[in-house]
PDB file of C-alpha atoms in Angstrom:
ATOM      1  CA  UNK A   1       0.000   0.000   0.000  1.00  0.00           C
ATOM      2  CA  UNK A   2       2.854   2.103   0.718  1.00  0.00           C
ATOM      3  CA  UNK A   3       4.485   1.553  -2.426  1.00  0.00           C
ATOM      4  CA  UNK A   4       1.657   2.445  -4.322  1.00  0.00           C
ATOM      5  CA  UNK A   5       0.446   5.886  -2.386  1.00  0.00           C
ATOM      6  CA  UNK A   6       4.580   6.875  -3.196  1.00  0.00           C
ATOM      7  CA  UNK A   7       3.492   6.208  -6.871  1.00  0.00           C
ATOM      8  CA  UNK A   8       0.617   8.232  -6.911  1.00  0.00           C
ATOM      9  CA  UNK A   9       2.029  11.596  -5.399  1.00  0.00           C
ATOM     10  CA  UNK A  10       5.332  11.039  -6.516  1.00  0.00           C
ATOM     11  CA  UNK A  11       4.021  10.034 -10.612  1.00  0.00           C
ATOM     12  CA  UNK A  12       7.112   7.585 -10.635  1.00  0.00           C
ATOM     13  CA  UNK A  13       6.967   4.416 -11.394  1.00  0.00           C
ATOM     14  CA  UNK A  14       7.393   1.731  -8.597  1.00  0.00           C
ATOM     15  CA  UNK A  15       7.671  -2.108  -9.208  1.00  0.00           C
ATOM     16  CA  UNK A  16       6.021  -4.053  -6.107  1.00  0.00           C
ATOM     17  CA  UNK A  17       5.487  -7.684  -5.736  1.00  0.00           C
ATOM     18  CA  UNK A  18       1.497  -8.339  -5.422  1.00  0.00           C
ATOM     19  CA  UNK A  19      -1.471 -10.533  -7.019  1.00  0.00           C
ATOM     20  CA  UNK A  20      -0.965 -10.350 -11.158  1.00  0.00           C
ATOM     21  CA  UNK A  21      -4.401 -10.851 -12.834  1.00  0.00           C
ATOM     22  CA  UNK A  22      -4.800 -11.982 -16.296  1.00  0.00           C
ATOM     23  CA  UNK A  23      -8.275 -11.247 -18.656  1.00  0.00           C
ATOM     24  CA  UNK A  24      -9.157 -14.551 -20.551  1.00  0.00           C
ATOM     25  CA  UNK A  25     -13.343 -15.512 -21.236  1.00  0.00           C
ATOM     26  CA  UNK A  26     -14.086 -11.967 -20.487  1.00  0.00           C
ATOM     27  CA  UNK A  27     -13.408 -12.543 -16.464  1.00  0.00           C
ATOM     28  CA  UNK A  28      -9.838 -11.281 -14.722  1.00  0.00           C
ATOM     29  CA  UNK A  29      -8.618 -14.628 -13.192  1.00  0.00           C
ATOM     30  CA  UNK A  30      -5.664 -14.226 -10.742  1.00  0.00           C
ATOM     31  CA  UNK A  31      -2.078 -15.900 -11.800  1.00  0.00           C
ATOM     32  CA  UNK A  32      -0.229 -15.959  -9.131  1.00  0.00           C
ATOM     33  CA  UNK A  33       2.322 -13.421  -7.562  1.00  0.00           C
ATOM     34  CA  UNK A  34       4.429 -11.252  -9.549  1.00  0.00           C
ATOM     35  CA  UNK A  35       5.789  -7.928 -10.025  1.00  0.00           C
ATOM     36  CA  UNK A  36       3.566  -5.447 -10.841  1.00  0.00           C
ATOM     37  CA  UNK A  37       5.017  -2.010 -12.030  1.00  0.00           C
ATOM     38  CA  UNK A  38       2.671   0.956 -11.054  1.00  0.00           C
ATOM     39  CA  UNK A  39       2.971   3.912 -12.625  1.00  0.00           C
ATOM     40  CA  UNK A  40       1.432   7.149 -10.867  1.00  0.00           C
ATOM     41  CA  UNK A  41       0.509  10.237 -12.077  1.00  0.00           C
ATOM     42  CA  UNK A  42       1.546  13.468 -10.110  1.00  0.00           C
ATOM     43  CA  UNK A  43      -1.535  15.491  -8.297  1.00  0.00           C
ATOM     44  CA  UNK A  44      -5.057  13.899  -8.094  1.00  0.00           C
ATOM     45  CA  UNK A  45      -5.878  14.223 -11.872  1.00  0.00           C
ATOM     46  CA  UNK A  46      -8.033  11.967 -13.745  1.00  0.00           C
ATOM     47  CA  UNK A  47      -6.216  10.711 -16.682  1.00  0.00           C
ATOM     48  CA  UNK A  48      -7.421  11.316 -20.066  1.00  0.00           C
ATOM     49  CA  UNK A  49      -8.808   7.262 -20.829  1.00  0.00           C
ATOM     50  CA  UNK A  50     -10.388   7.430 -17.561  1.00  0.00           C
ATOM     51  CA  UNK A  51     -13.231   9.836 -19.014  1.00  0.00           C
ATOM     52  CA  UNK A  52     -16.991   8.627 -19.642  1.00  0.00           C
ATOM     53  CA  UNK A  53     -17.085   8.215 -23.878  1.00  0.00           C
ATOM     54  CA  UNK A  54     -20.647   7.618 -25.216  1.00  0.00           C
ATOM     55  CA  UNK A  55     -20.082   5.102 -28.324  1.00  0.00           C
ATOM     56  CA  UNK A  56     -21.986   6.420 -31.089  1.00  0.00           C
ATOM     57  CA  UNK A  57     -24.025   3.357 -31.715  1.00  0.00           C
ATOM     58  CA  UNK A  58     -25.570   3.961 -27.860  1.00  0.00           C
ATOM     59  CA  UNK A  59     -26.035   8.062 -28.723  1.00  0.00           C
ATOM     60  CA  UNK A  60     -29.332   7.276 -30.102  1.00  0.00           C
ATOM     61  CA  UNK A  61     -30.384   5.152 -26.705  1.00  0.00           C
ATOM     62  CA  UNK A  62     -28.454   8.346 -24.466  1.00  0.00           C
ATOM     63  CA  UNK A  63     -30.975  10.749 -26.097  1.00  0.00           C
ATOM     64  CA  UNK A  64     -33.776   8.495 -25.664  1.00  0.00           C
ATOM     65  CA  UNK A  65     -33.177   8.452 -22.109  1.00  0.00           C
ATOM     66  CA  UNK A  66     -32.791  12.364 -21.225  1.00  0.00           C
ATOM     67  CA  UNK A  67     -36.007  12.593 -22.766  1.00  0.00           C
ATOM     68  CA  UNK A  68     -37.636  10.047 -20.817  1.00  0.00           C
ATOM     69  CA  UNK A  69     -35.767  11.511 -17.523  1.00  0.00           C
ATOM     70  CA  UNK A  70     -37.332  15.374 -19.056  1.00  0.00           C
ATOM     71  CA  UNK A  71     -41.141  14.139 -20.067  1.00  0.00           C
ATOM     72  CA  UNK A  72     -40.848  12.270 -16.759  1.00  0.00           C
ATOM     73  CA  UNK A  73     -39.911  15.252 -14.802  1.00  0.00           C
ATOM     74  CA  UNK A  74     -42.818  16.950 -16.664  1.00  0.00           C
ATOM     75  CA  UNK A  75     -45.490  14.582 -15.963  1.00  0.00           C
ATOM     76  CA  UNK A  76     -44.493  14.559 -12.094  1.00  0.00           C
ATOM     77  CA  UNK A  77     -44.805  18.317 -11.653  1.00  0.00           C
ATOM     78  CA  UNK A  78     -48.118  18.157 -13.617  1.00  0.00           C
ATOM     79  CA  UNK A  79     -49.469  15.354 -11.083  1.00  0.00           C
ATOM     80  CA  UNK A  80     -48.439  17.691  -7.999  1.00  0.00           C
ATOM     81  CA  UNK A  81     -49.512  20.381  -9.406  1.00  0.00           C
ATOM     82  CA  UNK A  82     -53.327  19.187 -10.390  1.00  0.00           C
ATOM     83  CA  UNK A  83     -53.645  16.320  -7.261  1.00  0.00           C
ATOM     84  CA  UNK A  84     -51.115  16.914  -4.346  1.00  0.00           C
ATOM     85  CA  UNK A  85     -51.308  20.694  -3.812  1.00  0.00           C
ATOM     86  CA  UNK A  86     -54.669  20.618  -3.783  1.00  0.00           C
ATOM     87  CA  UNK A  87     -55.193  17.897  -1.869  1.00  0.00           C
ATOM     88  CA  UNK A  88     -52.692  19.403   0.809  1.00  0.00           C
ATOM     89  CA  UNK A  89     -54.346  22.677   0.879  1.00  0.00           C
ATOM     90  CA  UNK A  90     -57.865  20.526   2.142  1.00  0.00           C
ATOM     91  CA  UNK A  91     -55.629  18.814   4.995  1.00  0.00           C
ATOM     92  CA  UNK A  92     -54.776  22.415   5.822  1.00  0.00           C
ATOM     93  CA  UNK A  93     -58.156  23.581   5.858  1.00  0.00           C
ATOM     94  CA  UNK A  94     -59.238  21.115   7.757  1.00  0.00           C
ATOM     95  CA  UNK A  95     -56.998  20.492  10.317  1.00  0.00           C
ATOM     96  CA  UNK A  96     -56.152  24.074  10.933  1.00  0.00           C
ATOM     97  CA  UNK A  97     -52.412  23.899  10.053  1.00  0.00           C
TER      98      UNK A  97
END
């Protein structure tokens, strides 16, 4: 743990013995021990893979679904608005609040 927090604010690499995992059938499976070389970066940035990409073959599906989350949005301000309010503004009247 050490070894790797030195990595991180130093953005050196450091070579530490610890589990080595290999990807084979689409799962990591773990090989053994080895040496692992860790490479930091200095500061707490975010490198530049590390960002969210949208394929463009799911943009189509991502602008379905901000227009659900909008006309959903919509429809739940219309239900307060026609049902809840007034139905709060009778417990009011009735109860004196």
């Amino acid at each position: 743990e050490d070894a790797r927090k030195q990595a991180a604010l130093s953005g050196k690499s450091v070579c530490i013995q610890d589990d080595k995992y290999e990807r084979r059938d689409n799962k990591c499976h773990i090989t053994g021990i080895a040496e692992v070389c860790i490479t930091g970066v200095a500061g707490n940035r975010i490198s530049r893979g590390a960002q969210p990409i949208i394929k463009a073959s799911k943009m189509g599906w991502f602008v379905l679904y901000c227009f659900c989350i909008f006309y959903m949005f919509l429809a739940l301000a219309i239900v307060c608005d026609e049902f809840f309010v007034p139905a709060l503004e009778c417990f009011v009247d009735e109860f004196g609040i």
